[in-house]
């Protein structure tokens, strides 16, 4: 990591030197100066002279731990701390760390010589204030100039001349540090190497065209990666991306690869000619593919040889299989949106007080042309990563509201439909107006709609998103915290949220009859709901014993396979009518004392 180059503002000289038209001084305010002065009178004099411009340290015994830019020292202190000072200067080499010796004229001839290798400047006592300040500023200017030159040399040595990106040397350094951190944290790291075909550019336009294309491709790559990823240019036509340990999953890495393919492969305009760009991507994984820097980098480079058009290739066969499944699913998912392959299924929610179905949750299902259903667990994460989730969720909201309007005409008695909403949905500028328009179009009262959002969205959401949800809640729309109790719950924060419903996560319901911890958590959630006058829904209820216990605890509504699985609309309507005629639900309810 490069050091920060200090800014050198103009320095105000002492009064005696202020009258000079060109005194050569610069004011370097804030520089750290170590005073190792044995004589208290001399120490007080220097402190008075320097303290208004510099940060002063007066503890030479702690030289190893003090970061200073100049040491001013006298003979007694020099004799005492010479070894520590020499070590400090040696560690800074080749960058200058100046030492000024304060010495009497009497000692000048006899005591200076042994320290010539250590001392960079001296000032004789009694000191001349103007001369002293001139020498202090001179040494600090030399110090900061050396730092600036060092940083420039380091930058040139570790960055690509054309694009300004860190080069292979810096990549090796960074990847080594990343692997070390990953080994300590026991977390994975992905290394993405991509090669861009620039041969035709070089043949047609020479070095200038090659450099221009490299800059354009680098800028595109920077836009494709996240702030936490690090990008490097290894060679003329090869770049590398390193993810931080444990920060990103396979799906994120694939998403970045796809974004780079889409962004970089667009034609490049070189001297008014559009040049087609091909990109090949290889990916390696720590620790599966290698545990040291060079081998991990080589694995990603070797993987490039097996790439297909616009498809990243993983060095690991297992990851390659997962990657291909991800890419195929994403491609089919985009087609599913345009071809309307989604269906909306409904799962009833049972009111414990009456045993009636007053509300449902609308759940999206994806049916392939061959009739098979894709599990939501297989496509929802990909939709969220690619941003397709917003289109899907809007389709769900539209369909759910249209269904609710039909049910009102049919007098089915359903009073509320719940739909899942993500942070991406809420962040859309027109989210509130979209909801308002859908309700108005279908003539649905706001209380008939429930928006379910996971609690993590609330606790990590932007303030403007909470404002949007507050506006919707004020309109009468129900806002539910889905999967409540799974990790973010905070009593101090809960009362500020614009919510009306808490959904108790199924993980607590599964073992509520056997786990004291889950019972305690569930009771706490119910108590919170009562305190803030919120409705509670228990999801994942699978048997009568669970339902009976939840009713005794005071839960308002139950949802789960014990009552019914999610069903397409026509099946749900038929099921609901059958249950009403046979009073099946009430019979079930009678089993609950």
Short mmCIF file of C-alpha atoms in Angstrom, two decimals, residues 210-562:
data_model
loop_
_atom_site.label_atom_id
_atom_site.label_comp_id
_atom_site.label_asym_id
_atom_site.label_seq_id
_atom_site.Cartn_x
_atom_site.Cartn_y
_atom_site.Cartn_z
CA UNK A 210 -3.65 -0.62 -28.60
CA UNK A 211 -3.25 1.80 -25.69
CA UNK A 212 -6.54 3.49 -26.49
CA UNK A 213 -8.38 0.15 -26.56
CA UNK A 214 -6.74 -0.93 -23.29
CA UNK A 215 -7.89 2.26 -21.56
CA UNK A 216 -11.46 1.82 -22.81
CA UNK A 217 -11.60 -1.84 -21.75
CA UNK A 218 -10.13 -0.99 -18.33
CA UNK A 219 -12.71 1.72 -17.76
CA UNK A 220 -15.46 -0.71 -18.68
CA UNK A 221 -14.05 -3.34 -16.32
CA UNK A 222 -13.93 -0.84 -13.45
CA UNK A 223 -17.63 -0.09 -13.98
CA UNK A 224 -18.47 -3.80 -13.94
CA UNK A 225 -16.90 -4.65 -10.56
CA UNK A 226 -17.96 -3.69 -7.04
CA UNK A 227 -16.12 -1.35 -4.69
CA UNK A 228 -14.79 -4.27 -2.65
CA UNK A 229 -13.23 -6.07 -5.62
CA UNK A 230 -9.68 -5.21 -6.75
CA UNK A 231 -8.79 -4.94 -10.43
CA UNK A 232 -5.29 -5.32 -11.96
CA UNK A 233 -3.74 -5.30 -15.43
CA UNK A 234 -1.31 -8.20 -15.69
CA UNK A 235 -0.11 -7.95 -19.29
CA UNK A 236 -1.00 -6.15 -22.51
CA UNK A 237 -4.18 -8.17 -22.98
CA UNK A 238 -4.79 -9.74 -19.56
CA UNK A 239 -6.53 -8.36 -16.47
CA UNK A 240 -7.22 -9.85 -13.04
CA UNK A 241 -9.97 -9.38 -10.47
CA UNK A 242 -9.56 -10.49 -6.84
CA UNK A 243 -12.52 -10.71 -4.47
CA UNK A 244 -12.00 -10.10 -0.73
CA UNK A 245 -12.08 -13.21 1.48
CA UNK A 246 -15.55 -14.50 2.14
CA UNK A 247 -17.16 -11.31 0.87
CA UNK A 248 -18.67 -12.75 -2.29
CA UNK A 249 -20.39 -15.97 -3.21
CA UNK A 250 -20.16 -17.96 -6.41
CA UNK A 251 -23.32 -16.29 -7.68
CA UNK A 252 -21.82 -12.83 -7.15
CA UNK A 253 -18.61 -13.80 -8.94
CA UNK A 254 -20.60 -15.13 -11.86
CA UNK A 255 -22.72 -12.00 -11.90
CA UNK A 256 -19.59 -9.85 -12.13
CA UNK A 257 -18.20 -12.08 -14.90
CA UNK A 258 -21.43 -11.76 -16.86
CA UNK A 259 -21.41 -8.01 -16.37
CA UNK A 260 -17.82 -7.80 -17.63
CA UNK A 261 -18.66 -9.91 -20.67
CA UNK A 262 -21.63 -7.70 -21.45
CA UNK A 263 -19.76 -4.43 -20.84
CA UNK A 264 -16.31 -5.13 -22.27
CA UNK A 265 -17.34 -7.08 -25.37
CA UNK A 266 -19.15 -4.09 -26.88
CA UNK A 267 -17.32 -2.78 -29.99
CA UNK A 268 -14.52 -0.27 -29.36
CA UNK A 269 -14.30 2.93 -31.38
CA UNK A 270 -10.69 3.41 -32.51
CA UNK A 271 -10.11 6.30 -34.89
CA UNK A 272 -13.77 6.19 -35.99
CA UNK A 273 -13.64 2.44 -36.69
CA UNK A 274 -15.67 0.01 -34.58
CA UNK A 275 -13.52 -2.94 -33.51
CA UNK A 276 -15.14 -6.12 -32.17
CA UNK A 277 -13.78 -7.29 -28.80
CA UNK A 278 -13.67 -10.91 -27.62
CA UNK A 279 -13.22 -11.66 -23.93
CA UNK A 280 -12.27 -14.97 -22.30
CA UNK A 281 -12.59 -15.44 -18.54
CA UNK A 282 -10.97 -17.98 -16.24
CA UNK A 283 -11.75 -18.31 -12.53
CA UNK A 284 -9.88 -20.03 -9.70
CA UNK A 285 -10.97 -20.58 -6.12
CA UNK A 286 -9.06 -20.53 -2.86
CA UNK A 287 -8.60 -22.99 -1.23
CA UNK A 288 -10.04 -25.59 -3.66
CA UNK A 289 -7.70 -24.91 -6.59
CA UNK A 290 -4.52 -23.69 -4.88
CA UNK A 291 -3.28 -22.33 -1.57
CA UNK A 292 -0.47 -20.05 -2.70
CA UNK A 293 -0.47 -16.90 -4.77
CA UNK A 294 1.26 -17.94 -7.99
CA UNK A 295 -0.53 -21.28 -8.27
CA UNK A 296 -3.92 -19.64 -7.69
CA UNK A 297 -3.21 -17.03 -10.35
CA UNK A 298 -1.89 -19.65 -12.77
CA UNK A 299 -5.01 -21.78 -12.23
CA UNK A 300 -7.23 -18.89 -13.34
CA UNK A 301 -4.97 -18.22 -16.35
CA UNK A 302 -5.03 -21.91 -17.33
CA UNK A 303 -8.82 -21.96 -17.06
CA UNK A 304 -9.00 -19.36 -19.84
CA UNK A 305 -7.81 -21.98 -22.34
CA UNK A 306 -11.06 -23.91 -21.85
CA UNK A 307 -13.52 -21.05 -22.10
CA UNK A 308 -16.40 -20.98 -24.53
CA UNK A 309 -17.85 -17.87 -26.11
CA UNK A 310 -19.17 -15.49 -23.44
CA UNK A 311 -19.01 -18.16 -20.73
CA UNK A 312 -16.48 -17.95 -17.86
CA UNK A 313 -14.62 -21.18 -17.12
CA UNK A 314 -13.77 -22.36 -13.63
CA UNK A 315 -10.58 -24.28 -12.93
CA UNK A 316 -12.60 -26.43 -10.52
CA UNK A 317 -14.92 -28.94 -12.22
CA UNK A 318 -17.38 -28.68 -9.36
CA UNK A 319 -17.57 -24.90 -9.60
CA UNK A 320 -17.72 -25.06 -13.39
CA UNK A 321 -20.77 -27.30 -13.14
CA UNK A 322 -22.40 -24.88 -10.70
CA UNK A 323 -21.46 -21.93 -12.91
CA UNK A 324 -22.98 -23.46 -16.02
CA UNK A 325 -26.17 -24.22 -14.11
CA UNK A 326 -26.28 -20.61 -12.90
CA UNK A 327 -25.72 -19.19 -16.39
CA UNK A 328 -28.30 -21.51 -17.92
CA UNK A 329 -30.83 -20.61 -15.25
CA UNK A 330 -30.24 -16.89 -15.75
CA UNK A 331 -30.71 -17.23 -19.52
CA UNK A 332 -33.93 -19.20 -19.11
CA UNK A 333 -35.10 -16.77 -16.43
CA UNK A 334 -34.82 -13.83 -18.81
CA UNK A 335 -36.82 -15.80 -21.38
CA UNK A 336 -39.40 -16.70 -18.74
CA UNK A 337 -40.09 -13.02 -18.08
CA UNK A 338 -40.71 -12.23 -21.74
CA UNK A 339 -42.66 -15.45 -22.38
CA UNK A 340 -44.75 -15.14 -19.18
CA UNK A 341 -43.86 -18.55 -17.80
CA UNK A 342 -44.59 -17.56 -14.20
CA UNK A 343 -47.62 -18.65 -12.21
CA UNK A 344 -49.03 -17.35 -8.96
CA UNK A 345 -49.90 -19.90 -6.31
CA UNK A 346 -51.75 -19.19 -3.09
CA UNK A 347 -51.37 -20.58 0.42
CA UNK A 348 -54.22 -19.97 2.88
CA UNK A 349 -53.73 -18.31 6.24
CA UNK A 350 -56.06 -19.47 9.02
CA UNK A 351 -57.49 -17.11 11.63
CA UNK A 352 -57.13 -18.90 14.98
CA UNK A 353 -60.07 -16.98 16.46
CA UNK A 354 -62.63 -18.08 13.86
CA UNK A 355 -60.98 -20.95 12.00
CA UNK A 356 -61.72 -19.17 8.73
CA UNK A 357 -59.48 -18.31 5.78
CA UNK A 358 -59.36 -14.53 5.66
CA UNK A 359 -56.00 -14.04 3.99
CA UNK A 360 -53.55 -15.74 1.63
CA UNK A 361 -49.92 -15.43 0.62
CA UNK A 362 -49.20 -15.19 -3.11
CA UNK A 363 -46.11 -17.18 -4.12
CA UNK A 364 -44.48 -17.12 -7.54
CA UNK A 365 -43.80 -20.36 -9.41
CA UNK A 366 -41.87 -20.85 -12.64
CA UNK A 367 -43.12 -23.50 -15.06
CA UNK A 368 -40.83 -24.57 -17.90
CA UNK A 369 -42.22 -25.32 -21.39
CA UNK A 370 -41.88 -29.04 -20.62
CA UNK A 371 -44.26 -28.62 -17.70
CA UNK A 372 -41.66 -28.95 -14.93
CA UNK A 373 -41.54 -26.44 -12.10
CA UNK A 374 -38.30 -24.70 -11.10
CA UNK A 375 -37.84 -24.44 -7.35
CA UNK A 376 -37.97 -20.84 -6.08
CA UNK A 377 -34.76 -21.58 -4.19
CA UNK A 378 -33.04 -22.16 -7.54
CA UNK A 379 -34.15 -19.02 -9.35
CA UNK A 380 -35.00 -16.34 -6.76
CA UNK A 381 -31.33 -15.84 -5.63
CA UNK A 382 -30.27 -15.52 -9.28
CA UNK A 383 -33.08 -13.08 -9.96
CA UNK A 384 -31.96 -10.99 -6.99
CA UNK A 385 -28.32 -11.00 -8.12
CA UNK A 386 -29.14 -10.02 -11.70
CA UNK A 387 -31.75 -7.40 -10.82
CA UNK A 388 -34.51 -9.38 -12.54
CA UNK A 389 -36.32 -9.73 -9.23
CA UNK A 390 -37.93 -6.31 -9.61
CA UNK A 391 -39.64 -7.29 -12.86
CA UNK A 392 -40.81 -10.57 -11.32
CA UNK A 393 -42.10 -8.95 -8.13
CA UNK A 394 -44.01 -6.31 -10.06
CA UNK A 395 -45.65 -9.03 -12.11
CA UNK A 396 -46.58 -10.81 -8.87
CA UNK A 397 -48.10 -7.65 -7.36
CA UNK A 398 -50.12 -6.95 -10.52
CA UNK A 399 -51.41 -10.53 -10.73
CA UNK A 400 -52.19 -10.71 -7.01
CA UNK A 401 -54.22 -7.50 -7.11
CA UNK A 402 -56.11 -8.62 -10.22
CA UNK A 403 -56.86 -11.93 -8.50
CA UNK A 404 -58.03 -10.11 -5.38
CA UNK A 405 -60.43 -8.07 -7.53
CA UNK A 406 -61.89 -11.28 -9.03
CA UNK A 407 -62.32 -12.83 -5.62
CA UNK A 408 -64.21 -9.79 -4.39
CA UNK A 409 -66.62 -10.18 -7.28
CA UNK A 410 -66.97 -13.88 -6.40
CA UNK A 411 -67.51 -13.02 -2.70
CA UNK A 412 -64.96 -15.60 -1.56
CA UNK A 413 -64.41 -13.77 1.72
CA UNK A 414 -60.66 -13.25 1.28
CA UNK A 415 -59.77 -9.96 2.92
CA UNK A 416 -56.02 -9.74 2.32
CA UNK A 417 -53.38 -11.00 -0.10
CA UNK A 418 -49.70 -10.93 0.88
CA UNK A 419 -46.85 -10.51 -1.61
CA UNK A 420 -43.11 -10.60 -1.05
CA UNK A 421 -41.12 -7.42 -1.70
CA UNK A 422 -37.34 -6.95 -1.76
CA UNK A 423 -35.13 -3.96 -1.04
CA UNK A 424 -34.58 -3.62 -4.80
CA UNK A 425 -38.32 -3.15 -5.27
CA UNK A 426 -38.58 -0.47 -2.59
CA UNK A 427 -35.56 1.39 -3.96
CA UNK A 428 -37.31 1.98 -7.30
CA UNK A 429 -38.21 5.67 -7.57
CA UNK A 430 -41.80 4.94 -8.58
CA UNK A 431 -42.45 2.17 -6.04
CA UNK A 432 -45.09 4.06 -4.06
CA UNK A 433 -46.90 5.36 -7.15
CA UNK A 434 -46.76 1.87 -8.69
CA UNK A 435 -48.54 0.37 -5.67
CA UNK A 436 -51.08 3.20 -5.62
CA UNK A 437 -51.83 2.81 -9.32
CA UNK A 438 -52.34 -0.97 -9.09
CA UNK A 439 -54.74 -0.64 -6.16
CA UNK A 440 -56.66 2.13 -7.89
CA UNK A 441 -56.84 0.26 -11.19
CA UNK A 442 -58.30 -2.84 -9.52
CA UNK A 443 -60.45 -0.86 -7.05
CA UNK A 444 -58.88 -2.63 -4.10
CA UNK A 445 -58.90 -0.95 -0.66
CA UNK A 446 -55.32 -0.57 0.68
CA UNK A 447 -55.91 -2.89 3.70
CA UNK A 448 -56.51 -5.75 1.23
CA UNK A 449 -52.80 -5.72 0.29
CA UNK A 450 -49.92 -6.89 2.47
CA UNK A 451 -46.27 -6.29 1.58
CA UNK A 452 -43.91 -8.82 3.18
CA UNK A 453 -40.31 -7.70 3.61
CA UNK A 454 -37.55 -9.59 5.43
CA UNK A 455 -36.38 -7.87 8.59
CA UNK A 456 -32.86 -7.53 7.22
CA UNK A 457 -34.22 -5.07 4.65
CA UNK A 458 -35.59 -2.88 7.44
CA UNK A 459 -32.46 -2.91 9.54
CA UNK A 460 -30.06 -2.24 6.67
CA UNK A 461 -32.34 -0.11 4.52
CA UNK A 462 -31.81 3.43 3.35
CA UNK A 463 -33.83 6.08 5.18
CA UNK A 464 -35.73 7.02 2.02
CA UNK A 465 -36.88 3.40 1.68
CA UNK A 466 -38.33 3.48 5.18
CA UNK A 467 -40.06 6.73 4.27
CA UNK A 468 -41.67 5.04 1.26
CA UNK A 469 -42.91 2.17 3.41
CA UNK A 470 -44.22 4.67 5.96
CA UNK A 471 -46.21 6.43 3.24
CA UNK A 472 -47.74 3.11 2.17
CA UNK A 473 -48.55 2.16 5.76
CA UNK A 474 -50.25 5.52 6.31
CA UNK A 475 -52.43 4.75 3.30
CA UNK A 476 -53.64 1.60 5.09
CA UNK A 477 -51.50 -0.98 3.29
CA UNK A 478 -50.29 -3.73 5.62
CA UNK A 479 -46.51 -4.06 6.02
CA UNK A 480 -45.23 -7.37 7.42
CA UNK A 481 -41.79 -8.32 8.70
CA UNK A 482 -41.14 -11.74 7.17
CA UNK A 483 -38.96 -14.35 8.90
CA UNK A 484 -38.96 -12.27 12.06
CA UNK A 485 -36.48 -13.28 14.74
CA UNK A 486 -33.77 -14.66 12.47
CA UNK A 487 -30.97 -12.30 13.39
CA UNK A 488 -31.67 -8.57 13.23
CA UNK A 489 -34.45 -8.05 15.76
CA UNK A 490 -34.02 -5.04 18.00
CA UNK A 491 -36.54 -3.86 20.57
CA UNK A 492 -35.12 -0.34 20.45
CA UNK A 493 -35.63 -0.17 16.68
CA UNK A 494 -38.80 -2.18 16.18
CA UNK A 495 -41.17 0.55 17.35
CA UNK A 496 -39.82 2.92 14.66
CA UNK A 497 -40.71 0.60 11.77
CA UNK A 498 -43.87 1.22 9.71
CA UNK A 499 -45.23 -2.31 10.21
CA UNK A 500 -48.51 -3.95 11.16
CA UNK A 501 -47.62 -7.67 11.12
CA UNK A 502 -44.85 -9.93 12.44
CA UNK A 503 -44.39 -13.30 10.73
CA UNK A 504 -42.72 -15.80 13.04
CA UNK A 505 -40.09 -17.72 11.10
CA UNK A 506 -40.72 -21.41 10.42
CA UNK A 507 -37.36 -22.31 11.99
CA UNK A 508 -38.85 -21.57 15.42
CA UNK A 509 -42.12 -23.36 14.66
CA UNK A 510 -40.36 -26.57 13.56
CA UNK A 511 -39.03 -27.30 17.04
CA UNK A 512 -41.40 -25.28 19.20
CA UNK A 513 -42.58 -28.45 20.97
CA UNK A 514 -39.06 -29.65 21.78
CA UNK A 515 -36.77 -26.61 22.06
CA UNK A 516 -36.96 -24.36 25.11
CA UNK A 517 -34.97 -21.72 23.25
CA UNK A 518 -37.43 -21.62 20.36
CA UNK A 519 -40.34 -21.43 22.79
CA UNK A 520 -38.68 -18.51 24.57
CA UNK A 521 -38.00 -16.71 21.29
CA UNK A 522 -41.55 -17.26 20.06
CA UNK A 523 -43.00 -15.98 23.33
CA UNK A 524 -40.77 -12.91 23.09
CA UNK A 525 -41.96 -12.21 19.54
CA UNK A 526 -45.59 -12.53 20.61
CA UNK A 527 -44.95 -10.21 23.56
CA UNK A 528 -43.34 -7.66 21.24
CA UNK A 529 -46.31 -7.87 18.90
CA UNK A 530 -48.77 -7.29 21.74
CA UNK A 531 -46.68 -4.41 23.06
CA UNK A 532 -46.68 -2.63 19.70
CA UNK A 533 -50.21 -3.77 18.75
CA UNK A 534 -49.06 -5.89 15.82
CA UNK A 535 -50.69 -8.97 14.34
CA UNK A 536 -48.72 -12.25 14.42
CA UNK A 537 -48.59 -14.96 11.75
CA UNK A 538 -46.89 -18.31 12.35
CA UNK A 539 -45.59 -19.85 9.12
CA UNK A 540 -44.58 -23.46 8.63
CA UNK A 541 -47.26 -25.03 10.85
CA UNK A 542 -47.22 -28.76 10.05
CA UNK A 543 -49.35 -30.51 12.68
CA UNK A 544 -52.18 -30.05 15.16
CA UNK A 545 -49.89 -30.02 18.19
CA UNK A 546 -47.97 -27.05 16.83
CA UNK A 547 -51.19 -25.24 15.94
CA UNK A 548 -52.69 -25.93 19.37
CA UNK A 549 -49.62 -24.62 21.18
CA UNK A 550 -49.35 -21.50 19.00
CA UNK A 551 -53.00 -20.68 19.61
CA UNK A 552 -52.46 -20.96 23.37
CA UNK A 553 -49.48 -18.62 23.12
CA UNK A 554 -51.68 -16.00 21.49
CA UNK A 555 -50.67 -16.17 17.82
CA UNK A 556 -53.36 -14.66 15.59
CA UNK A 557 -52.93 -16.49 12.26
CA UNK A 558 -51.40 -19.81 11.14
CA UNK A 559 -50.01 -20.82 7.77
CA UNK A 560 -48.50 -24.14 6.74
CA UNK A 561 -48.86 -27.60 5.23
CA UNK A 562 -51.07 -28.71 8.13
#
